[in-house]
Each structure stands twice: as structure tokens, then as C-alpha cells.
Short mmCIF file of C-alpha atoms in Angstrom, two decimals:
data_model
loop_
_atom_site.label_atom_id
_atom_site.label_comp_id
_atom_site.label_asym_id
_atom_site.label_seq_id
_atom_site.Cartn_x
_atom_site.Cartn_y
_atom_site.Cartn_z
CA MET A 1 27.72 30.33 -1.46
CA ALA A 2 28.84 31.54 -4.89
CA ASN A 3 29.67 27.98 -5.95
CA ALA A 4 26.35 26.57 -4.74
CA PRO A 5 24.21 24.89 -7.45
CA TYR A 6 21.28 27.31 -6.94
CA ALA A 7 23.28 30.52 -6.45
CA THR A 8 22.88 32.12 -9.90
CA ASP A 9 22.90 35.81 -10.77
CA ASP A 10 19.10 36.06 -10.51
CA ALA A 11 18.81 33.78 -7.47
CA ASN A 12 16.13 34.73 -4.98
CA TYR A 13 17.67 35.05 -1.50
CA GLY A 14 15.95 35.27 1.86
CA HIS A 15 16.89 35.13 5.52
CA VAL A 16 15.58 32.92 8.32
CA SER A 17 13.44 34.98 10.67
CA ARG A 18 12.09 32.21 12.92
CA VAL A 19 12.68 28.51 13.60
CA ARG A 20 10.22 26.37 15.59
CA GLY A 21 11.08 22.69 15.26
CA SER A 22 10.44 21.72 11.64
CA VAL A 23 8.58 24.98 10.89
CA VAL A 24 10.74 27.79 9.50
CA ASP A 25 9.73 31.37 8.63
CA VAL A 26 11.83 33.05 5.93
CA ARG A 27 11.80 36.73 4.92
CA PHE A 28 12.40 37.60 1.25
CA THR A 29 13.03 41.18 0.10
CA HIS A 30 13.28 40.52 -3.66
CA ARG A 31 10.24 38.34 -4.51
CA LEU A 32 8.10 35.82 -2.67
CA PRO A 33 8.61 32.12 -3.64
CA GLU A 34 5.62 30.19 -5.01
CA LEU A 35 3.74 27.76 -2.78
CA TYR A 36 5.39 24.28 -2.71
CA ASN A 37 8.73 25.70 -3.91
CA ALA A 38 11.76 24.02 -2.37
CA LEU A 39 14.16 26.27 -0.46
CA ARG A 40 17.70 25.36 0.56
CA THR A 41 19.83 26.58 3.42
CA GLY A 42 22.59 25.42 5.77
CA ALA A 43 26.37 25.36 5.42
CA HIS A 44 26.16 23.00 2.42
CA GLN A 45 22.54 23.67 1.42
CA GLU A 46 21.68 20.37 3.07
CA ILE A 47 18.51 21.70 4.76
CA VAL A 48 15.45 21.56 2.47
CA ILE A 49 12.33 23.58 3.27
CA GLU A 50 9.01 23.42 1.39
CA VAL A 51 6.90 26.59 1.20
CA VAL A 52 3.41 25.90 2.58
CA ASN A 53 2.10 29.36 3.48
CA HIS A 54 2.50 33.07 2.65
CA LEU A 55 2.32 35.02 5.92
CA ASP A 56 2.60 38.49 4.36
CA GLU A 57 4.13 40.22 1.31
CA GLN A 58 7.67 39.33 2.35
CA THR A 59 7.45 36.29 4.64
CA ILE A 60 6.77 32.61 3.93
CA ARG A 61 6.25 29.76 6.34
CA GLY A 62 7.79 26.46 5.34
CA VAL A 63 8.15 22.92 6.63
CA ALA A 64 11.64 21.41 6.74
CA LEU A 65 12.05 17.98 5.14
CA THR A 66 15.43 17.51 6.81
CA PRO A 67 16.57 18.09 10.42
CA THR A 68 16.95 21.81 11.22
CA ARG A 69 19.79 21.32 13.69
CA GLY A 70 22.19 24.29 13.52
CA LEU A 71 19.76 26.59 11.70
CA ALA A 72 19.65 30.11 13.15
CA ARG A 73 17.98 33.47 12.58
CA GLY A 74 19.65 35.42 9.81
CA ASP A 75 20.90 32.37 7.89
CA VAL A 76 20.75 32.81 4.11
CA VAL A 77 18.06 30.82 2.25
CA ILE A 78 17.97 30.22 -1.53
CA ASP A 79 14.73 29.74 -3.47
CA THR A 80 15.35 26.91 -5.98
CA GLY A 81 12.47 28.27 -8.09
CA GLN A 82 10.83 24.87 -8.41
CA PRO A 83 8.91 22.35 -6.27
CA LEU A 84 10.46 19.24 -4.80
CA ARG A 85 11.29 16.85 -7.66
CA VAL A 86 12.11 13.16 -8.00
CA PRO A 87 13.63 11.12 -10.86
CA VAL A 88 11.42 9.04 -13.16
CA GLY A 89 12.19 6.36 -15.74
CA ARG A 90 13.30 2.76 -16.12
CA ALA A 91 16.67 3.57 -14.50
CA LEU A 92 14.81 3.56 -11.16
CA LEU A 93 13.98 -0.16 -11.34
CA GLY A 94 15.76 -2.22 -8.71
CA ARG A 95 16.73 0.86 -6.70
CA MET A 96 15.80 2.31 -3.29
CA PHE A 97 15.29 6.07 -2.76
CA ASN A 98 14.47 8.70 -0.15
CA VAL A 99 11.90 11.50 -0.52
CA PHE A 100 14.39 13.63 -2.51
CA GLY A 101 14.92 10.93 -5.12
CA GLU A 102 18.42 10.20 -3.84
CA PRO A 103 19.51 6.51 -3.92
CA ILE A 104 19.93 5.05 -0.41
CA ASP A 105 20.95 1.52 -1.47
CA LEU A 106 24.71 2.30 -1.76
CA GLY A 107 24.39 1.91 -5.54
CA GLN A 108 25.65 4.18 -8.30
CA PRO A 109 24.18 7.72 -8.53
CA LEU A 110 21.55 8.23 -11.24
CA GLU A 111 22.69 10.01 -14.38
CA GLY A 112 20.78 11.38 -17.36
CA VAL A 113 17.30 10.82 -15.87
CA GLU A 114 14.25 13.06 -16.06
CA TRP A 115 13.11 14.81 -12.87
CA ARG A 116 9.46 15.69 -12.21
CA SER A 117 7.57 17.59 -9.52
CA ILE A 118 6.02 15.49 -6.77
CA HIS A 119 2.90 17.69 -7.00
CA GLN A 120 0.88 16.45 -9.97
CA LYS A 121 -2.82 16.88 -10.63
CA PRO A 122 -5.05 13.78 -10.73
CA VAL A 123 -5.97 12.39 -14.14
CA PRO A 124 -9.03 14.32 -15.48
CA ILE A 125 -12.28 12.37 -15.31
CA SER A 126 -12.48 12.47 -19.12
CA ARG A 127 -9.28 10.34 -19.31
CA GLN A 128 -10.22 7.86 -16.58
CA THR A 129 -11.75 4.50 -17.45
CA THR A 130 -15.35 4.17 -16.35
CA SER A 131 -15.63 0.39 -16.39
CA SER A 132 -14.85 -1.67 -13.29
CA GLU A 133 -12.39 -4.44 -14.03
CA VAL A 134 -11.14 -7.17 -11.68
CA PHE A 135 -7.39 -7.22 -11.04
CA GLU A 136 -6.42 -10.88 -10.70
CA THR A 137 -3.60 -11.64 -8.28
CA GLY A 138 -3.32 -15.44 -8.62
CA ILE A 139 -3.97 -15.72 -4.85
CA LYS A 140 -7.14 -17.79 -4.29
CA ALA A 141 -8.41 -16.21 -1.07
CA ILE A 142 -8.16 -12.69 -2.50
CA ASP A 143 -9.49 -13.39 -6.00
CA VAL A 144 -12.52 -15.37 -4.78
CA LEU A 145 -13.62 -13.45 -1.66
CA ALA A 146 -12.10 -9.95 -1.92
CA PRO A 147 -11.27 -9.29 -5.60
CA LEU A 148 -9.14 -6.22 -6.23
CA GLU A 149 -10.19 -3.52 -8.67
CA ARG A 150 -7.82 -2.59 -11.50
CA GLY A 151 -6.97 1.03 -10.77
CA GLY A 152 -8.61 0.72 -7.34
CA LYS A 153 -7.41 0.80 -3.76
CA ALA A 154 -7.36 -2.07 -1.29
CA GLY A 155 -6.69 -1.82 2.44
CA LEU A 156 -4.49 -4.47 4.10
CA PHE A 157 -5.23 -4.73 7.82
CA GLY A 158 -2.74 -6.76 9.83
CA GLY A 159 -0.47 -6.67 12.84
CA ALA A 160 3.13 -7.86 13.15
CA GLY A 161 3.98 -11.46 12.31
CA VAL A 162 0.85 -12.45 10.39
CA GLY A 163 2.44 -12.46 6.92
CA LYS A 164 1.83 -8.91 5.70
CA THR A 165 5.28 -8.48 4.10
CA VAL A 166 5.14 -11.97 2.58
CA LEU A 167 1.76 -11.17 1.02
CA ILE A 168 3.14 -7.89 -0.34
CA THR A 169 6.19 -9.55 -1.92
CA GLU A 170 3.97 -12.29 -3.44
CA LEU A 171 1.69 -9.65 -4.96
CA ILE A 172 4.77 -7.97 -6.44
CA ASN A 173 6.01 -11.32 -7.81
CA ASN A 174 2.66 -12.14 -9.44
CA VAL A 175 2.17 -8.70 -10.99
CA VAL A 176 5.71 -8.60 -12.37
CA GLY A 177 5.56 -12.15 -13.68
CA ASN A 178 2.06 -12.26 -15.13
CA TYR A 179 1.00 -8.72 -15.94
CA GLU A 180 4.42 -7.53 -17.12
CA GLY A 181 3.79 -4.69 -14.72
CA ILE A 182 5.87 -2.60 -12.37
CA SER A 183 5.64 -2.43 -8.59
CA VAL A 184 6.38 0.66 -6.52
CA PHE A 185 6.77 0.16 -2.76
CA CYS A 186 6.33 3.27 -0.62
CA GLY A 187 7.33 3.02 3.04
CA ILE A 188 5.84 5.82 5.15
CA GLY A 189 7.14 5.92 8.72
CA GLU A 190 8.82 2.53 8.22
CA ARG A 191 11.47 1.28 10.62
CA SER A 192 14.92 1.27 9.00
CA ARG A 193 15.22 -2.43 9.85
CA GLU A 194 11.99 -3.28 7.99
CA ALA A 195 13.11 -1.36 4.91
CA GLU A 196 16.41 -3.22 4.80
CA GLU A 197 14.71 -6.61 5.34
CA LEU A 198 12.18 -5.94 2.57
CA TYR A 199 14.98 -4.96 0.16
CA ARG A 200 16.83 -8.22 0.88
CA ASP A 201 13.64 -10.33 0.68
CA MET A 202 12.72 -8.86 -2.71
CA ALA A 203 16.25 -9.39 -4.02
CA ALA A 204 16.15 -13.03 -2.85
CA ALA A 205 12.73 -13.54 -4.47
CA GLY A 206 14.01 -12.19 -7.79
CA VAL A 207 11.42 -9.39 -8.08
CA LEU A 208 13.68 -6.41 -7.32
CA ASP A 209 14.56 -5.70 -10.96
CA LYS A 210 10.91 -4.77 -11.71
CA SER A 211 10.36 -2.77 -8.55
CA VAL A 212 11.08 0.69 -7.18
CA LEU A 213 11.34 1.27 -3.42
CA ILE A 214 11.03 4.67 -1.77
CA PHE A 215 11.10 5.35 1.96
CA GLY A 216 10.35 8.18 4.37
CA GLN A 217 11.58 6.42 7.47
CA MET A 218 10.45 6.67 11.07
CA ASN A 219 13.50 8.68 12.19
CA GLU A 220 12.96 11.36 9.52
CA PRO A 221 11.13 14.68 10.13
CA PRO A 222 7.34 14.74 9.58
CA GLY A 223 7.78 16.78 6.38
CA ALA A 224 9.69 13.92 4.70
CA ARG A 225 7.15 11.33 5.84
CA PHE A 226 4.30 13.54 4.62
CA ARG A 227 5.73 14.00 1.11
CA VAL A 228 7.14 10.53 0.37
CA GLY A 229 3.69 9.30 -0.79
CA HIS A 230 3.51 12.11 -3.37
CA ALA A 231 7.03 11.24 -4.55
CA ALA A 232 6.10 7.55 -4.98
CA LEU A 233 3.00 8.48 -7.00
CA THR A 234 5.05 10.65 -9.38
CA MET A 235 7.31 7.66 -10.05
CA ALA A 236 4.30 5.35 -10.53
CA GLU A 237 2.50 7.80 -12.83
CA TYR A 238 5.48 7.79 -15.22
CA PHE A 239 5.14 4.03 -15.79
CA ARG A 240 1.35 4.31 -16.20
CA ASP A 241 1.28 7.31 -18.53
CA ASP A 242 4.61 7.21 -20.41
CA GLU A 243 5.31 3.46 -20.48
CA ALA A 244 1.61 2.40 -20.66
CA GLN A 245 2.15 -0.28 -18.00
CA ASP A 246 0.08 -1.48 -15.06
CA VAL A 247 1.60 -0.45 -11.74
CA LEU A 248 1.08 -2.07 -8.35
CA LEU A 249 1.58 0.60 -5.68
CA LEU A 250 2.11 -0.73 -2.16
CA ILE A 251 1.92 1.77 0.71
CA ASP A 252 2.99 0.81 4.20
CA ASN A 253 1.55 2.49 6.22
CA ILE A 254 -1.10 5.00 5.12
CA PHE A 255 -1.88 5.81 8.77
CA ARG A 256 1.68 7.16 9.15
CA PHE A 257 0.94 9.64 6.35
CA VAL A 258 -2.06 10.95 8.30
CA GLN A 259 0.05 11.01 11.47
CA ALA A 260 2.79 13.07 9.77
CA GLY A 261 0.13 15.54 8.57
CA ALA A 262 -1.17 15.87 12.14
CA GLU A 263 2.36 16.60 13.41
CA ILE A 264 2.86 19.32 10.79
CA SER A 265 -0.56 20.80 11.49
CA GLY A 266 0.28 21.06 15.19
CA LEU A 267 3.64 22.70 14.46
CA MET A 268 1.90 25.18 12.14
CA GLY A 269 -0.39 26.20 15.00
CA GLN A 270 -3.64 25.04 13.39
CA LEU A 271 -6.56 24.24 15.67
CA PRO A 272 -7.00 20.44 15.79
CA SER A 273 -10.27 18.73 14.91
CA ARG A 274 -11.69 15.58 16.52
CA LEU A 275 -9.19 13.40 18.44
CA GLY A 276 -6.36 15.83 17.66
CA TYR A 277 -6.23 15.28 13.90
CA GLN A 278 -5.53 18.11 11.48
CA PRO A 279 -8.60 20.00 10.14
CA SER A 280 -7.39 19.31 6.58
CA LEU A 281 -7.26 15.50 7.06
CA SER A 282 -9.80 14.57 4.37
CA THR A 283 -8.29 16.99 1.81
CA GLU A 284 -4.72 15.77 2.34
CA LEU A 285 -5.77 12.12 2.11
CA ALA A 286 -7.82 12.80 -1.05
CA GLU A 287 -4.82 14.51 -2.72
CA ILE A 288 -2.96 11.19 -2.50
CA GLN A 289 -5.86 8.80 -3.15
CA GLU A 290 -7.32 10.63 -6.17
CA ARG A 291 -4.05 10.22 -8.08
CA ILE A 292 -4.45 6.42 -7.86
CA THR A 293 -6.61 5.57 -10.86
CA SER A 294 -6.72 3.80 -14.23
CA THR A 295 -6.62 5.26 -17.73
CA ALA A 296 -7.08 3.75 -21.18
CA THR A 297 -3.35 2.91 -21.37
CA GLY A 298 -2.51 1.70 -17.86
CA ALA A 299 -3.57 1.61 -14.23
CA ILE A 300 -2.17 2.20 -10.78
CA THR A 301 -3.63 -0.41 -8.45
CA SER A 302 -2.86 0.22 -4.80
CA VAL A 303 -2.65 -2.03 -1.76
CA GLN A 304 -2.33 0.03 1.41
CA ALA A 305 -1.51 -1.23 4.87
CA VAL A 306 -3.82 0.47 7.37
CA TYR A 307 -3.02 0.64 11.07
CA VAL A 308 -6.14 0.88 13.26
CA PRO A 309 -5.37 2.82 16.48
CA ALA A 310 -6.53 0.84 19.52
CA ASP A 311 -8.61 -1.35 17.16
CA ASP A 312 -11.07 1.57 16.90
CA PHE A 313 -12.61 1.51 13.42
CA THR A 314 -14.43 4.79 14.16
CA ASP A 315 -11.11 6.66 14.39
CA PRO A 316 -11.22 9.60 11.90
CA ALA A 317 -8.03 8.47 10.10
CA VAL A 318 -9.52 5.01 9.50
CA VAL A 319 -12.98 6.33 8.54
CA HIS A 320 -11.54 8.73 5.95
CA THR A 321 -9.32 5.96 4.53
CA PHE A 322 -12.31 3.59 4.25
CA THR A 323 -14.15 6.03 1.97
CA HIS A 324 -11.42 5.58 -0.68
CA LEU A 325 -11.04 1.78 -0.54
CA SER A 326 -12.70 -0.66 -2.91
CA ALA A 327 -11.49 -3.81 -1.08
CA ILE A 328 -10.58 -4.75 2.50
CA ILE A 329 -8.14 -7.61 3.17
CA ALA A 330 -7.98 -8.48 6.85
CA LEU A 331 -5.17 -10.70 8.16
CA SER A 332 -5.95 -12.99 11.08
CA ARG A 333 -3.49 -13.92 13.81
CA GLU A 334 -5.68 -16.93 14.67
CA ARG A 335 -5.31 -18.32 11.12
CA ALA A 336 -1.58 -17.66 11.18
CA SER A 337 -1.26 -19.61 14.45
CA ARG A 338 -2.97 -22.59 12.76
CA GLY A 339 -0.55 -22.45 9.83
CA LEU A 340 -3.25 -21.41 7.34
CA TYR A 341 -1.27 -19.13 5.03
CA PRO A 342 -1.96 -16.63 3.59
CA ALA A 343 -3.60 -15.78 6.94
CA ILE A 344 -6.47 -13.87 5.33
CA ASP A 345 -9.61 -13.65 7.47
CA LEU A 346 -12.14 -15.14 5.06
CA LEU A 347 -15.16 -13.59 6.81
CA GLN A 348 -13.81 -10.10 7.55
CA SER A 349 -12.35 -9.51 4.06
CA GLU A 350 -14.69 -7.94 1.51
CA SER A 351 -14.76 -6.04 -1.77
CA SER A 352 -17.14 -3.68 -3.55
CA MET A 353 -16.28 -5.62 -6.74
CA LEU A 354 -18.06 -8.73 -5.42
CA VAL A 355 -21.39 -8.01 -7.12
CA PRO A 356 -23.04 -10.08 -9.90
CA HIS A 357 -22.80 -7.45 -12.67
CA ILE A 358 -19.00 -7.13 -12.24
CA VAL A 359 -17.66 -10.58 -11.28
CA GLY A 360 -20.56 -12.57 -12.78
CA GLN A 361 -23.41 -14.47 -11.16
CA ARG A 362 -21.46 -17.74 -10.74
CA HIS A 363 -18.53 -16.08 -8.90
CA TYR A 364 -20.93 -14.11 -6.68
CA THR A 365 -22.99 -17.21 -5.79
CA ILE A 366 -19.90 -19.28 -4.93
CA ALA A 367 -18.36 -16.50 -2.80
CA ARG A 368 -21.59 -16.00 -0.84
CA ALA A 369 -21.96 -19.77 -0.31
CA ILE A 370 -18.38 -19.92 1.05
CA GLN A 371 -19.07 -17.07 3.47
CA GLU A 372 -22.35 -18.64 4.66
CA THR A 373 -20.63 -22.00 5.20
CA LEU A 374 -17.73 -20.46 7.13
CA ALA A 375 -20.06 -18.27 9.23
CA HIS A 376 -22.18 -21.31 10.15
CA TYR A 377 -19.02 -23.23 11.10
CA GLU A 378 -17.90 -20.30 13.26
CA SER A 379 -21.20 -20.39 15.16
CA LEU A 380 -20.79 -24.13 15.80
CA LYS A 381 -17.23 -23.98 17.17
CA ASP A 382 -18.29 -23.51 20.81
CA VAL A 383 -20.62 -26.53 20.62
CA ILE A 384 -17.89 -28.65 19.04
CA ALA A 385 -15.39 -27.59 21.73
CA MET A 386 -17.77 -28.56 24.56
CA LEU A 387 -19.63 -31.62 23.21
CA GLY A 388 -17.67 -32.85 20.21
CA ILE A 389 -18.57 -32.94 16.53
CA GLU A 390 -20.53 -36.21 16.99
CA GLU A 391 -23.28 -34.33 18.84
CA LEU A 392 -24.09 -32.17 15.83
CA SER A 393 -26.92 -32.94 13.42
CA ARG A 394 -26.12 -34.70 10.12
CA GLU A 395 -26.52 -31.42 8.18
CA ASP A 396 -24.29 -29.46 10.58
CA GLN A 397 -21.61 -32.16 10.32
CA ARG A 398 -21.69 -31.79 6.53
CA ILE A 399 -21.28 -27.99 6.86
CA VAL A 400 -18.30 -28.42 9.20
CA ASN A 401 -16.80 -30.90 6.75
CA ARG A 402 -17.15 -28.39 3.88
CA ALA A 403 -15.90 -25.42 5.92
CA ARG A 404 -12.73 -27.16 7.09
CA ARG A 405 -11.92 -28.24 3.54
CA LEU A 406 -12.60 -24.75 2.19
CA GLU A 407 -10.27 -23.24 4.80
CA ARG A 408 -7.47 -25.55 3.71
CA PHE A 409 -8.13 -25.20 -0.02
CA LEU A 410 -7.84 -21.40 0.33
CA THR A 411 -4.26 -21.76 1.60
CA GLN A 412 -1.55 -21.54 -1.01
CA PRO A 413 2.24 -21.99 -1.26
CA PHE A 414 3.95 -18.74 -2.35
CA PHE A 415 6.78 -18.29 -4.82
CA THR A 416 8.48 -15.89 -2.42
CA THR A 417 8.61 -18.49 0.38
CA GLU A 418 9.95 -21.43 -1.67
CA GLN A 419 13.41 -21.10 -0.10
CA PHE A 420 11.89 -21.47 3.40
CA THR A 421 9.19 -24.11 2.86
CA GLY A 422 10.70 -26.18 0.06
CA GLN A 423 7.28 -26.10 -1.65
CA PRO A 424 7.11 -24.66 -5.16
CA GLY A 425 4.83 -21.63 -5.41
CA ARG A 426 1.45 -21.79 -7.16
CA LEU A 427 -0.32 -19.15 -9.18
CA VAL A 428 -3.99 -20.11 -9.48
CA PRO A 429 -6.23 -18.61 -12.17
CA LEU A 430 -9.57 -17.34 -10.90
CA GLU A 431 -11.56 -19.94 -12.86
CA ALA A 432 -9.55 -22.79 -11.31
CA ALA A 433 -10.05 -21.34 -7.81
CA LEU A 434 -13.83 -21.06 -8.36
CA ASP A 435 -14.01 -24.64 -9.73
CA GLY A 436 -12.26 -25.98 -6.62
CA CYS A 437 -14.51 -24.07 -4.21
CA GLU A 438 -17.65 -25.13 -6.10
CA GLN A 439 -16.70 -28.82 -5.98
CA ILE A 440 -15.97 -28.63 -2.24
CA LEU A 441 -19.34 -26.93 -1.65
CA ASN A 442 -20.99 -29.78 -3.61
CA ASP A 443 -19.33 -32.33 -1.28
CA ARG A 444 -17.18 -33.85 -4.03
CA PHE A 445 -14.26 -34.11 -1.58
CA HIS A 446 -16.08 -34.97 1.64
CA ASP A 447 -14.31 -38.34 1.85
CA TYR A 448 -10.83 -36.97 1.11
CA PRO A 449 -8.59 -36.18 4.10
CA GLU A 450 -8.46 -32.46 4.95
CA GLN A 451 -4.68 -32.46 4.61
CA ALA A 452 -4.99 -33.39 0.92
CA LEU A 453 -6.43 -29.92 0.25
CA TYR A 454 -3.82 -28.04 2.30
CA MET A 455 -1.21 -25.90 0.51
CA ILE A 456 -2.13 -26.84 -3.04
CA GLY A 457 -2.89 -24.85 -6.18
CA SER A 458 -5.86 -26.01 -8.22
CA ILE A 459 -8.23 -28.79 -7.09
CA ASP A 460 -6.88 -31.11 -9.82
CA GLU A 461 -3.75 -31.63 -7.73
CA VAL A 462 -5.82 -33.57 -5.17
CA ARG A 463 -7.05 -36.06 -7.79
CA ASP A 464 -3.58 -36.39 -9.33
CA GLU A 465 -2.16 -37.18 -5.89
CA ALA A 466 -4.93 -39.68 -5.20
#
């Protein structure tokens, strides 16, 4: 122990007094460690424990961020004297880390980098920007119907196989290429397979060198999954505050963060609230969400995948997440089955930014007209299936004509799928997307085949082809 990195002359030693799963009680006779301090124990100090509670003048209760296998009463514990820290800086770009800031991509170890605590306070209100600004993505369906807020939070609702990862990698590509920004991907409770696939996909798409990936994987203890979001935010805050860059923070899946908190709460012996969730659910979620904001120099814009348990939108985890979101992007399996990619549900997706005084009257009017047209078409589908489109009135036939062309125009080939589809990707400015939708609504393309509007960028491509 004398050669251990934390065993100095004034080191604060304690002894394990109780182990219950991931919860460890440690007794200190010299001085009590501060809350959130990291403790180390085990034969090689490989077991990391975070202090979460002071039980009395000599005993702390901590949550282990690593497996506690082999830990026994009486084992020596060292107080590191500091909270859990992660590296920050440009050296992180293109790398993949765990919750301790250790590279897990088989690359070279980091040297000469700054380390910061994962527990940072949110930006004071006096430093936050008060104006609402649209964050353009270059993806038509999002920019027109569910615009993201710069420095805001968007929820991405989607099951397996509907294009969630493809949409995430395309967002990373567009932000890196057009905003000269940085992307930070945080995997909470991810499968190891998914993490490895995402790493390879991003490398193949050429966006890895402007991205940082950090994972608290499904097989890790709840403490690691609970703290990996804080670690990712510390990395993202460096680029926003020190490098004055826009950061796109992608979290998959925010529900797993809530789930990890519920596991810890149960192990700590806290009385559960409704449906078994921890009583501190809203506070823990707010600690993460309130750090995602914009300042005068840069912004952290977040897109968070949200799992909805049993499709119950009244579930407390989902309700508390909704209160923080400024945009909802719903992915539709039905659209994916029809080959309409990105498979964004054009009626279920919405944004608080879609109001006239933020996006402008023209954008608002066009978006509402699109939604009305698509909703009318949805109500006519049963009639069409039973009687055929010929039985509809002249006006209803025109609405169906518009809706089907709008659905196809709001598809788009992605840069990150070029190698699979053979189609070059398109980045469409918001103004070009609005022009195309407006012309379709005005029946300028009613006599063009629907397929002419499928998987294109701007509407000008249809005329050029014709």
C-alpha cells in the first residue's frame, strides 16, 4: 500500500465496516471525507467508491462505481481527497472513454491533459443567453416541423431498427461539418455491441475526429451508469466555455440514467415514490439537464433518446423528462417500413420553437399547413383502403396528392449512409426546405410523379431532372 498513488504521509485511511451490493459503509478515525469524494480500495485500488452520505461522525456511506467482488469488512480504504474527475481538452477528440476518463478504444493512454471534477454547477442565469435561437440541422423534417433550440434539449423517441443511430450520426456529421462544432456522445446503459458498432460507424462516416464518446455500459454497476452523464457534461462544458465552440451532446438513453438512480436509491434503503422510482428523481434529473444551456460564447445542444416504458407517457420518468425538453422527435416504424427515411413521424413530432415570434410567420404558417394536410390525409386513409381514391371528392383528392408529395419531399439521403445507398448526402438549408414545402402546398408539383420528390435535397433538383 505504501507504493499506491494515493498513499501519502497525510493520507486519510478508513476501514470497510459493511458491504451490501454496490453500497459500502466505511469507518474513518482520522477525518471524514467530503461528500462526492472518491475513495479507493481493493488489492490494487481498483475498487472506486463515491461518498454519498455521512451516517455519523466517523462513518460514510458510499456507492461503488466498480464491482465490489472480493471486498470484505476490515479492508483498508484510502480517501483520494477529491471528487471523481475526467480529462478535458482537444486530446479527447476521436477517443472513447469510460466513466473514469480511461480510454477503452485500445488507443494510447492520455498524457499531459487537464482533469476536472464531474460535479460542476450550472452556468449562472446572468451568464446564460436569454434569446431563443433555432439550431439548424440541415435535415428537412426536423428543421421545418420540429426545429431544435440552440442550447436546448430535444427528445428522440424510437425503438430498434427505425434509424435512431443513423439520425444521430447524421446530426454529428452536419454539426461538425457546418457549425465547426464538437459532438459528445454519452451512452448510458448501452449494450457493448451497440457502443462498438457506433464507434465503427462514426469512423467510417469520417466524423470521429470531431467527436468524443463516453460509455457507462449495461454490464457496469449502477453507480457508473448514474455518473457517466455528469462525466460527459464536464467534457462538453470544456469545449463550450474554454474553446467557445458549439457542442452537440447526444445521450442514449436518458431513461437508463433514471433507472440507475432508482437502483441506487433502493440499495441505499430509501422509501420509493410512485411506481418504485427514487424520491429524488426530479432533483437528480434536473442536476443533469440544468447544465445543458447556452452562453454568449457557445452552447450545448442536446438530443436525448427517451425510452417510454410500456408506451406509457404518464410514467414518472417520462413526465419529468418532458418538462426539460424543448423539442420532441418521434420516429415511426410505419414510415421506416415504407422506406421513408429519416423515419420521423411528421404529426407526432413537435417543438416549442415553432411559434411565429421565434421562427417567423412564414415558417409557422407553412409548418401548420403541412400538419393540417397530413392529418387530413391520415383521416382519409381508411376510406381510400376500402373504396379507392377515385371515390373521394375533388378537394380531398388534391389534399391526398399534396400529402403524398410532402411525405416524399421530407425524405432525405444522408451523408452517413452514402456507402450503403450509393446516393450522395444532401444538406438542405431551412429556406430551401420551406420553399419546397410551400410550392408543394400550392400544387406546383401536382402533375409530377411522386417518385420525383423522393430522396432529394432542395425542390430545384426536381426541375433540373425534368
